[in-house]
XYZ file of C-alpha atoms in Angstrom:
531
model
C -6.351 19.972 -33.456
C -5.970 19.693 -37.309
C -8.244 23.185 -37.498
C -7.407 26.282 -37.144
C -9.488 29.520 -36.631
C -9.781 32.415 -38.958
C -9.996 35.773 -37.364
C -13.068 38.027 -37.533
C -13.659 41.183 -35.674
C -16.832 42.446 -34.233
C -15.648 45.755 -32.849
C -12.907 45.272 -30.059
C -13.759 41.296 -29.933
C -11.684 38.595 -31.811
C -13.758 35.586 -32.727
C -12.060 32.644 -33.939
C -13.884 30.474 -36.443
C -12.691 26.852 -37.260
C -11.183 26.269 -40.700
C -9.849 22.786 -42.145
C -7.439 24.687 -44.422
C -4.638 25.044 -41.742
C -3.388 27.642 -39.302
C -2.715 30.799 -41.400
C -0.872 32.368 -38.526
C 2.194 29.899 -39.356
C 2.707 31.962 -42.529
C 4.672 34.518 -40.618
C 6.860 31.970 -38.900
C 7.656 29.978 -42.256
C 10.044 32.185 -43.871
C 14.009 32.036 -44.556
C 15.183 29.043 -42.561
C 12.285 28.246 -40.467
C 13.048 24.519 -40.913
C 16.431 24.605 -39.587
C 15.526 27.093 -36.852
C 12.664 24.695 -35.483
C 15.010 21.876 -35.760
C 17.611 23.677 -33.427
C 14.745 24.597 -30.789
C 13.568 20.780 -30.567
C 17.406 19.565 -30.465
C 18.142 22.146 -27.643
C 15.042 22.760 -25.741
C 12.654 20.006 -25.964
C 13.915 16.449 -26.991
C 17.346 17.073 -25.740
C 19.548 13.781 -26.605
C 22.691 14.416 -25.731
C 24.266 15.069 -22.214
C 25.228 18.438 -23.584
C 21.726 19.581 -24.642
C 20.352 18.415 -21.447
C 22.739 20.404 -19.478
C 21.950 23.502 -21.344
C 18.220 22.904 -21.161
C 18.250 22.505 -17.502
C 20.306 25.818 -17.161
C 18.654 28.056 -19.740
C 14.857 26.689 -19.778
C 13.236 28.957 -16.679
C 10.545 31.489 -17.064
C 12.098 34.851 -17.826
C 9.597 36.582 -15.756
C 9.224 34.467 -12.382
C 12.407 32.141 -12.793
C 10.428 28.805 -12.449
C 11.384 25.622 -14.189
C 7.929 23.959 -14.073
C 4.585 25.364 -14.892
C 4.400 23.917 -18.472
C 7.253 26.017 -20.029
C 6.904 27.425 -23.329
C 9.383 28.592 -25.847
C 8.714 31.617 -28.297
C 9.306 30.738 -31.714
C 9.790 34.365 -32.724
C 12.576 35.059 -30.234
C 14.591 33.531 -27.484
C 12.058 33.706 -24.602
C 10.781 31.135 -21.904
C 7.421 31.694 -20.095
C 5.222 29.711 -18.041
C 1.715 28.577 -19.653
C 0.168 27.937 -16.346
C 0.717 31.522 -14.931
C 0.060 32.775 -18.521
C 3.731 34.575 -18.701
C 3.979 33.191 -22.115
C 0.794 34.857 -23.065
C 1.643 38.252 -21.676
C 4.651 38.102 -23.957
C 2.705 36.851 -27.141
C 0.330 39.669 -26.345
C 2.750 42.527 -25.797
C 5.415 41.236 -28.700
C 2.707 39.972 -31.161
C 4.744 36.564 -31.061
C 1.965 34.487 -31.742
C 3.614 30.897 -31.814
C 5.243 28.889 -29.080
C 6.223 25.515 -28.640
C 5.783 23.367 -25.506
C 9.159 22.307 -24.025
C 7.702 19.215 -22.509
C 5.758 17.472 -25.337
C 6.798 19.522 -28.311
C 3.372 20.801 -29.323
C 3.012 23.961 -31.202
C 0.621 26.611 -29.793
C -0.967 29.378 -31.629
C -1.972 32.450 -29.261
C -4.492 34.017 -31.861
C -6.266 30.371 -32.415
C -5.774 29.770 -28.742
C -5.242 26.276 -29.444
C -2.340 23.560 -30.110
C -2.300 23.444 -33.766
C -1.174 20.762 -36.159
C 1.047 21.274 -39.295
C 2.256 18.294 -41.306
C 5.684 19.906 -41.989
C 6.477 21.022 -38.112
C 5.020 17.487 -37.095
C 7.737 15.580 -39.465
C 10.494 17.585 -38.122
C 9.523 17.006 -34.463
C 9.495 13.139 -35.175
C 12.756 13.361 -36.744
C 14.205 15.209 -33.800
C 12.460 13.100 -31.371
C 14.110 9.908 -32.928
C 17.487 11.266 -33.026
C 17.375 12.457 -29.420
C 16.587 8.780 -28.275
C 19.488 7.441 -30.339
C 21.698 9.785 -28.561
C 20.500 9.145 -25.036
C 23.318 7.170 -23.544
C 20.957 5.879 -20.729
C 19.036 3.589 -23.015
C 20.578 0.118 -23.332
C 19.032 -0.500 -26.481
C 17.879 2.524 -28.338
C 16.162 0.493 -31.287
C 14.381 -1.487 -28.804
C 12.993 1.794 -27.159
C 12.257 3.317 -30.616
C 10.455 0.199 -31.705
C 8.364 0.200 -28.166
C 7.500 3.652 -27.900
C 7.481 5.216 -31.474
C 4.502 6.305 -32.825
C 2.198 4.042 -34.785
C 1.752 4.406 -38.772
C 0.090 2.021 -40.900
C 2.348 0.115 -43.555
C 1.446 -0.095 -47.219
C 0.328 -3.555 -46.704
C -2.010 -2.357 -43.886
C -3.246 0.400 -45.777
C -4.250 -1.851 -48.779
C -6.071 -4.029 -46.395
C -7.932 -1.404 -44.931
C -8.833 -0.184 -48.586
C -9.963 -3.451 -49.592
C -12.191 -4.141 -46.410
C -13.943 -0.928 -45.853
C -16.514 -2.571 -43.680
C -15.932 -1.357 -39.896
C -17.365 -3.209 -36.910
C -19.313 -0.944 -34.629
C -19.718 -1.541 -30.924
C -23.343 -0.900 -29.966
C -25.044 -1.008 -26.640
C -26.004 -4.777 -27.031
C -22.666 -5.554 -28.389
C -21.349 -9.216 -27.302
C -17.894 -8.874 -28.605
C -15.659 -10.349 -26.038
C -18.214 -12.611 -24.608
C -17.279 -16.368 -25.177
C -17.768 -19.479 -22.960
C -14.897 -21.528 -22.139
C -14.876 -25.550 -21.975
C -14.378 -27.096 -18.621
C -11.539 -29.544 -18.950
C -12.233 -31.594 -15.908
C -12.818 -29.511 -12.698
C -11.356 -26.485 -14.485
C -13.889 -23.914 -13.381
C -11.724 -22.377 -11.075
C -9.601 -21.221 -14.221
C -12.382 -20.241 -16.490
C -13.626 -17.865 -13.747
C -10.692 -16.202 -13.354
C -9.610 -16.013 -17.204
C -13.336 -14.568 -17.716
C -12.402 -11.746 -15.333
C -9.181 -10.866 -16.746
C -10.172 -10.979 -20.265
C -12.807 -8.052 -19.431
C -10.182 -6.164 -17.413
C -10.117 -2.975 -19.365
C -6.417 -1.943 -19.524
C -5.302 -5.555 -19.761
C -7.652 -6.218 -22.805
C -6.137 -2.872 -24.466
C -2.540 -4.079 -23.746
C -3.108 -7.607 -25.621
C -5.090 -6.521 -28.221
C -2.623 -3.924 -29.317
C 0.096 -6.303 -29.604
C 2.447 -4.845 -26.897
C 4.151 -7.837 -25.454
C 7.623 -8.698 -26.843
C 8.471 -12.202 -25.955
C 11.872 -13.123 -24.806
C 10.963 -16.727 -23.892
C 11.503 -20.289 -25.710
C 8.607 -20.888 -28.115
C 5.129 -22.364 -26.423
C 6.792 -21.559 -22.679
C 5.243 -18.387 -22.305
C 2.261 -17.678 -20.320
C 1.905 -14.005 -21.550
C 1.908 -15.404 -25.358
C -0.740 -17.339 -24.536
C -2.891 -14.893 -22.976
C -2.394 -12.595 -25.649
C -3.639 -15.469 -28.218
C -6.683 -15.997 -25.616
C -7.570 -12.137 -25.995
C -7.455 -12.563 -29.544
C -9.852 -15.490 -29.540
C -12.114 -13.836 -27.176
C -12.510 -10.679 -29.330
C -12.581 -12.395 -32.709
C -16.265 -12.346 -32.882
C -16.502 -16.303 -32.835
C -19.458 -17.701 -30.843
C -18.673 -21.149 -29.945
C -17.057 -21.940 -26.643
C -13.088 -21.829 -26.451
C -11.016 -24.875 -25.426
C -8.420 -23.521 -23.223
C -6.105 -26.496 -23.193
C -2.838 -24.875 -23.923
C -3.372 -22.205 -21.137
C -4.036 -25.342 -18.726
C -0.991 -26.983 -19.838
C 1.444 -23.875 -19.416
C -0.257 -23.304 -15.650
C 0.456 -26.507 -14.857
C 4.103 -26.403 -16.247
C 4.981 -22.881 -14.359
C 2.641 -23.475 -11.220
C 2.947 -27.232 -10.528
C 1.000 -26.926 -7.323
C -1.927 -26.523 -9.261
C -1.407 -29.503 -11.598
C -3.995 -32.347 -11.685
C -7.527 -32.621 -12.303
C -8.671 -31.835 -8.825
C -10.611 -28.924 -7.990
C -8.377 -25.941 -7.280
C -8.772 -22.547 -5.243
C -10.095 -19.804 -7.624
C -8.238 -17.193 -5.454
C -5.011 -19.439 -5.332
C -5.287 -19.850 -9.056
C -5.565 -15.735 -9.460
C -2.329 -14.956 -7.422
C -0.411 -17.830 -9.292
C -1.368 -16.592 -12.773
C -0.452 -13.066 -11.804
C 2.867 -14.239 -10.555
C 3.546 -16.133 -13.686
C 2.113 -13.173 -15.984
C 4.432 -10.988 -13.986
C 7.622 -13.144 -14.311
C 7.092 -13.767 -17.932
C 6.398 -10.056 -19.096
C 9.847 -9.252 -17.810
C 11.409 -12.013 -19.805
C 13.860 -14.606 -18.643
C 17.020 -12.644 -17.009
C 14.740 -9.588 -15.804
C 11.946 -11.882 -14.334
C 14.032 -13.850 -12.104
C 15.669 -10.457 -10.674
C 12.180 -8.511 -10.230
C 11.157 -10.808 -7.314
C 9.381 -7.757 -5.782
C 6.275 -6.721 -7.760
C 6.753 -2.934 -6.321
C 10.048 -2.360 -8.164
C 8.552 -3.636 -11.573
C 6.713 -1.752 -14.413
C 5.337 -4.601 -16.221
C 1.680 -4.397 -17.227
C 0.631 -6.825 -14.496
C 2.080 -4.643 -11.826
C 0.983 -1.274 -13.424
C -2.659 -2.771 -13.236
C -2.841 -4.882 -10.125
C -0.299 -3.683 -7.630
C -0.794 -1.434 -5.042
C 0.952 -0.218 -1.607
C 0.011 -1.446 1.591
C 1.123 0.609 4.727
C 1.751 -1.110 8.164
C 2.187 1.269 11.125
C 3.321 -0.308 14.082
C 3.206 2.188 17.126
C 4.653 1.520 20.715
C 2.478 1.717 23.364
C 5.313 3.477 25.928
C 7.001 6.152 23.300
C 4.208 6.369 20.893
C 7.042 5.983 18.134
C 5.826 4.838 14.874
C 7.658 2.404 12.528
C 6.287 2.342 9.006
C 6.960 -0.277 6.230
C 5.004 -0.231 2.682
C 4.360 -4.076 1.128
C 3.067 -4.465 -2.478
C 0.009 -6.260 -2.600
C -2.162 -7.775 -5.536
C -5.005 -8.298 -3.718
C -6.801 -7.708 -0.360
C -7.939 -10.815 1.665
C -10.836 -9.943 4.334
C -12.311 -11.942 7.505
C -16.074 -12.504 7.311
C -18.236 -12.892 10.335
C -18.881 -16.583 11.575
C -15.256 -17.306 11.219
C -13.422 -18.461 14.204
C -11.667 -15.072 14.274
C -13.829 -12.605 16.235
C -15.125 -9.830 13.908
C -14.874 -6.170 14.535
C -18.373 -4.548 15.348
C -20.458 -3.599 12.366
C -20.555 0.049 10.724
C -23.130 2.692 11.909
C -24.963 1.923 8.807
C -25.702 -1.798 9.964
C -29.197 -0.570 10.926
C -30.216 -0.441 7.647
C -28.603 2.687 6.394
C -26.589 3.499 3.380
C -22.490 3.402 3.917
C -20.305 3.749 0.610
C -23.314 3.456 -1.469
C -24.159 -0.023 0.042
C -27.832 -0.123 0.748
C -28.381 -3.092 2.701
C -30.784 -4.923 5.161
C -30.683 -4.478 8.864
C -27.995 -6.539 10.466
C -26.308 -7.368 6.990
C -22.472 -7.389 6.607
C -21.154 -4.864 4.137
C -17.787 -4.705 2.273
C -17.096 -1.504 3.779
C -17.300 -3.333 7.444
C -14.656 -5.819 6.129
C -12.630 -3.353 5.321
C -13.086 -1.178 8.055
C -12.090 -4.208 10.304
C -9.045 -4.808 7.823
C -7.835 -1.269 8.557
C -8.583 -0.781 12.305
C -5.600 -0.634 14.814
C -5.077 -3.828 16.594
C -3.116 -4.409 19.853
C -0.514 -6.871 19.415
C -0.434 -7.839 23.340
C 1.969 -8.755 25.543
C 2.956 -12.041 23.849
C 3.974 -10.334 20.726
C 6.444 -7.304 21.955
C 8.411 -5.715 19.488
C 11.936 -4.075 20.103
C 11.167 -0.288 19.672
C 13.780 1.788 18.021
C 12.983 4.737 19.921
C 12.837 3.081 23.537
C 15.390 0.466 22.625
C 13.484 -2.198 24.532
C 10.654 -4.716 23.755
C 7.356 -3.294 24.302
C 3.840 -3.572 23.513
C 2.479 -2.014 20.395
C -0.514 -1.712 17.957
C -0.406 -2.230 14.349
C -2.543 -0.703 11.519
C -2.802 -1.453 8.017
C -3.804 1.435 5.536
C -3.606 1.956 1.688
C -0.415 3.927 0.874
C -1.304 3.463 -3.152
C -4.192 2.083 -4.676
C -3.931 -0.403 -7.589
C -5.834 0.471 -10.716
C -7.691 -3.067 -10.151
C -8.686 -3.857 -6.610
C -9.460 -7.433 -5.895
C -11.344 -8.252 -2.784
C -10.596 -11.967 -1.297
C -13.660 -12.741 1.013
C -12.137 -15.389 3.216
C -14.951 -17.895 2.910
C -12.851 -21.123 3.238
C -11.428 -21.436 6.688
C -8.644 -24.269 7.369
C -7.592 -24.629 10.871
C -6.240 -27.701 12.960
C -9.652 -28.618 14.280
C -12.006 -27.539 11.444
C -12.310 -27.337 7.662
C -15.440 -25.390 6.460
C -16.894 -22.946 4.350
C -18.430 -19.525 5.534
C -21.290 -18.807 3.576
C -22.150 -15.070 5.231
C -23.964 -12.762 2.953
C -21.810 -9.681 2.243
C -23.289 -6.648 0.790
C -20.905 -4.863 -1.950
C -21.692 -1.700 -4.013
C -21.296 -1.189 -7.461
C -19.138 1.756 -6.857
C -17.094 2.069 -3.954
C -14.841 4.888 -2.217
C -11.259 3.644 -0.981
C -10.642 7.038 0.684
C -11.671 6.239 4.017
C -9.126 3.212 4.253
C -6.112 5.406 2.799
C -3.069 6.057 4.812
C -3.843 9.860 4.249
C -6.969 9.476 6.177
C -5.753 8.146 9.124
C -5.732 11.701 10.903
C -9.591 11.523 10.227
C -10.194 8.198 12.228
C -11.473 8.136 15.930
C -11.065 4.683 17.409
C -11.114 3.043 14.349
C -14.339 4.799 13.089
C -14.025 7.156 9.958
C -15.329 10.768 9.843
C -16.425 11.729 6.304
C -14.049 14.464 4.986
C -15.257 17.775 4.279
C -13.955 17.504 0.757
C -16.102 14.715 -0.851
C -15.186 15.818 -4.567
C -12.005 13.949 -4.609
C -12.863 11.197 -7.042
C -9.213 9.813 -7.364
C -9.859 6.830 -5.025
C -13.589 5.792 -6.414
C -14.139 2.571 -7.773
C -16.543 0.470 -10.115
C -17.386 -2.960 -9.964
C -16.817 -4.898 -13.261
C -16.546 -8.960 -12.109
C -17.630 -10.765 -9.280
C -16.549 -14.669 -8.895
C -18.996 -16.921 -6.932
C -18.555 -20.260 -5.414
C -21.544 -22.732 -5.130
C -21.707 -25.832 -3.079
C -19.549 -27.208 -0.098
C -15.770 -26.951 0.663
C -15.369 -30.400 -0.763
C -17.639 -30.193 -3.704
C -18.182 -27.096 -5.128
C -18.485 -24.943 -8.686
C -17.298 -21.506 -9.825
C -18.996 -18.978 -11.724
C -18.358 -15.409 -12.823
C -20.594 -12.389 -13.350
C -18.805 -9.718 -15.705
C -19.546 -6.579 -16.826
C -19.973 -5.767 -20.551
C -21.255 -2.291 -20.617
C -22.082 0.086 -18.048
C -25.309 -1.648 -16.875
C -25.003 -4.850 -18.839
C -23.911 -7.978 -16.726
C -23.576 -11.585 -17.824
C -23.064 -14.756 -15.860
C -20.202 -17.019 -17.205
C -20.807 -20.529 -16.095
C -17.986 -22.516 -18.185
C -19.284 -22.795 -21.557
C -22.646 -21.193 -20.881
C -23.130 -17.394 -20.946
C -26.642 -15.967 -19.945
C -27.639 -12.376 -19.407
C -27.795 -11.206 -15.550
C -29.387 -8.539 -14.032
C -27.846 -6.090 -11.433
C -29.731 -7.643 -8.833
C -28.322 -11.044 -9.572
C -24.840 -9.745 -9.154
C -25.670 -8.087 -6.023
C -27.537 -10.727 -4.484
C -24.747 -13.230 -5.050
C -22.882 -14.753 -2.240
C -19.510 -13.167 -3.544
C -15.948 -14.882 -3.458
C -13.783 -12.263 -5.390
C -14.672 -8.868 -6.297
C -13.042 -7.179 -8.720
C -13.201 -3.133 -8.894
C -11.851 -0.980 -11.505
C -10.695 2.556 -10.858
C -13.149 5.217 -12.211
C -10.799 7.810 -12.948
C -6.977 7.120 -14.182
C -4.053 9.382 -13.063
C -1.374 9.468 -15.760
C 2.126 10.175 -14.712
């Protein structure tokens, strides 16, 4: 928005043409004490650093036409008028009064009603930044304003960085065939279980962006933080080096912080994933906060922002039909498979060779949708598991149903291929068809009304994209329970897949991925919501 539009009249129409010179309509505002006036607007109505200014903003900042507090309030820069942007009350004021400039009271952007766009002005931007910094320092709710400023202030290159950019004008371009980020990992002795998870994590988009932007601020002792080592690992992966990386420091830290994984025996990749996320979660919070944040649902670290979802459990009393609801955080969903000792729920209507949730599969094949449908079906707990109903005040039989209350950005599905019981230990090799794109809407708590006897009825509104996911990594296990090997398929670009087998990385086809047995399936949300 560093461009403006110069007005040209054709009859009664106004045609706006972009010009790099800057918005000419600012000249009307930039007279006399305009800088001081703008500072007052930012201090009182936009950033509001002190408690007094926040109270003043809460009382006075309402739309002068409809009385609403929300709907993207804007303040006129020419007079004292607040108006809704959504309902176009501020537009009506600008048209009748010919006051063409207004400031967004939430983000501080300047809007020109003649240009019909938010505009950029260097002097105004500088004032906005200065007042924003002052507000942060005045805010008493911040324990460490300087730390907050360091974390959230706008990045600007230093003189040293500008000098490096001038002396290194060559830029690295990302092409369709780019292999930046692809790097093999040396097996340090039955460590394929770790290597396959590292490949999946280093190709998780938001996790990659976090570590490559140097966002982690370590509060631990030197060489003991797993997050610091992961940060270094991302730097190694995206450095452009092609030789396999030796993750010996990562292995050492895993052994230190997850002692049940120590040793050179083959471990379970799923167990390593959960242990790694747990340690990363604790180390992201730092020493003191990490010990307090035992519940991932009350944490805002990067791990929980990406991987944590909310699982809703509804227990319904069979006598009074009262419902008791609890919501628990989860990092992954473990799904039962046909062929296990646990009876599997009947297959989906698409098992006759149709297409369900984008899964085209042969007759009789089990799908990921089948497994999810079984996971979220109502389950009768039986007379041996009666619970005390808060409505009946007595022990009654009940049904339990799990659904997704809140979806994570990255959904990890664990197909339970390793069965351990008192009588047998074995691997379940049942083929499960999984799609490239997955819609989780049928398994949401909000979709329960559309269920009949565990069968989901397709909603009329199929345009909701909030719950749609795309596959980006698949971990596979070859061999037996006692002797096996882990590999990973990862997506480099939309339709480019690679197989990571420790130090060896080879090109793979989509068919190779979808035909694989599948042990851990990683899906990423296609559309992200911003709070």
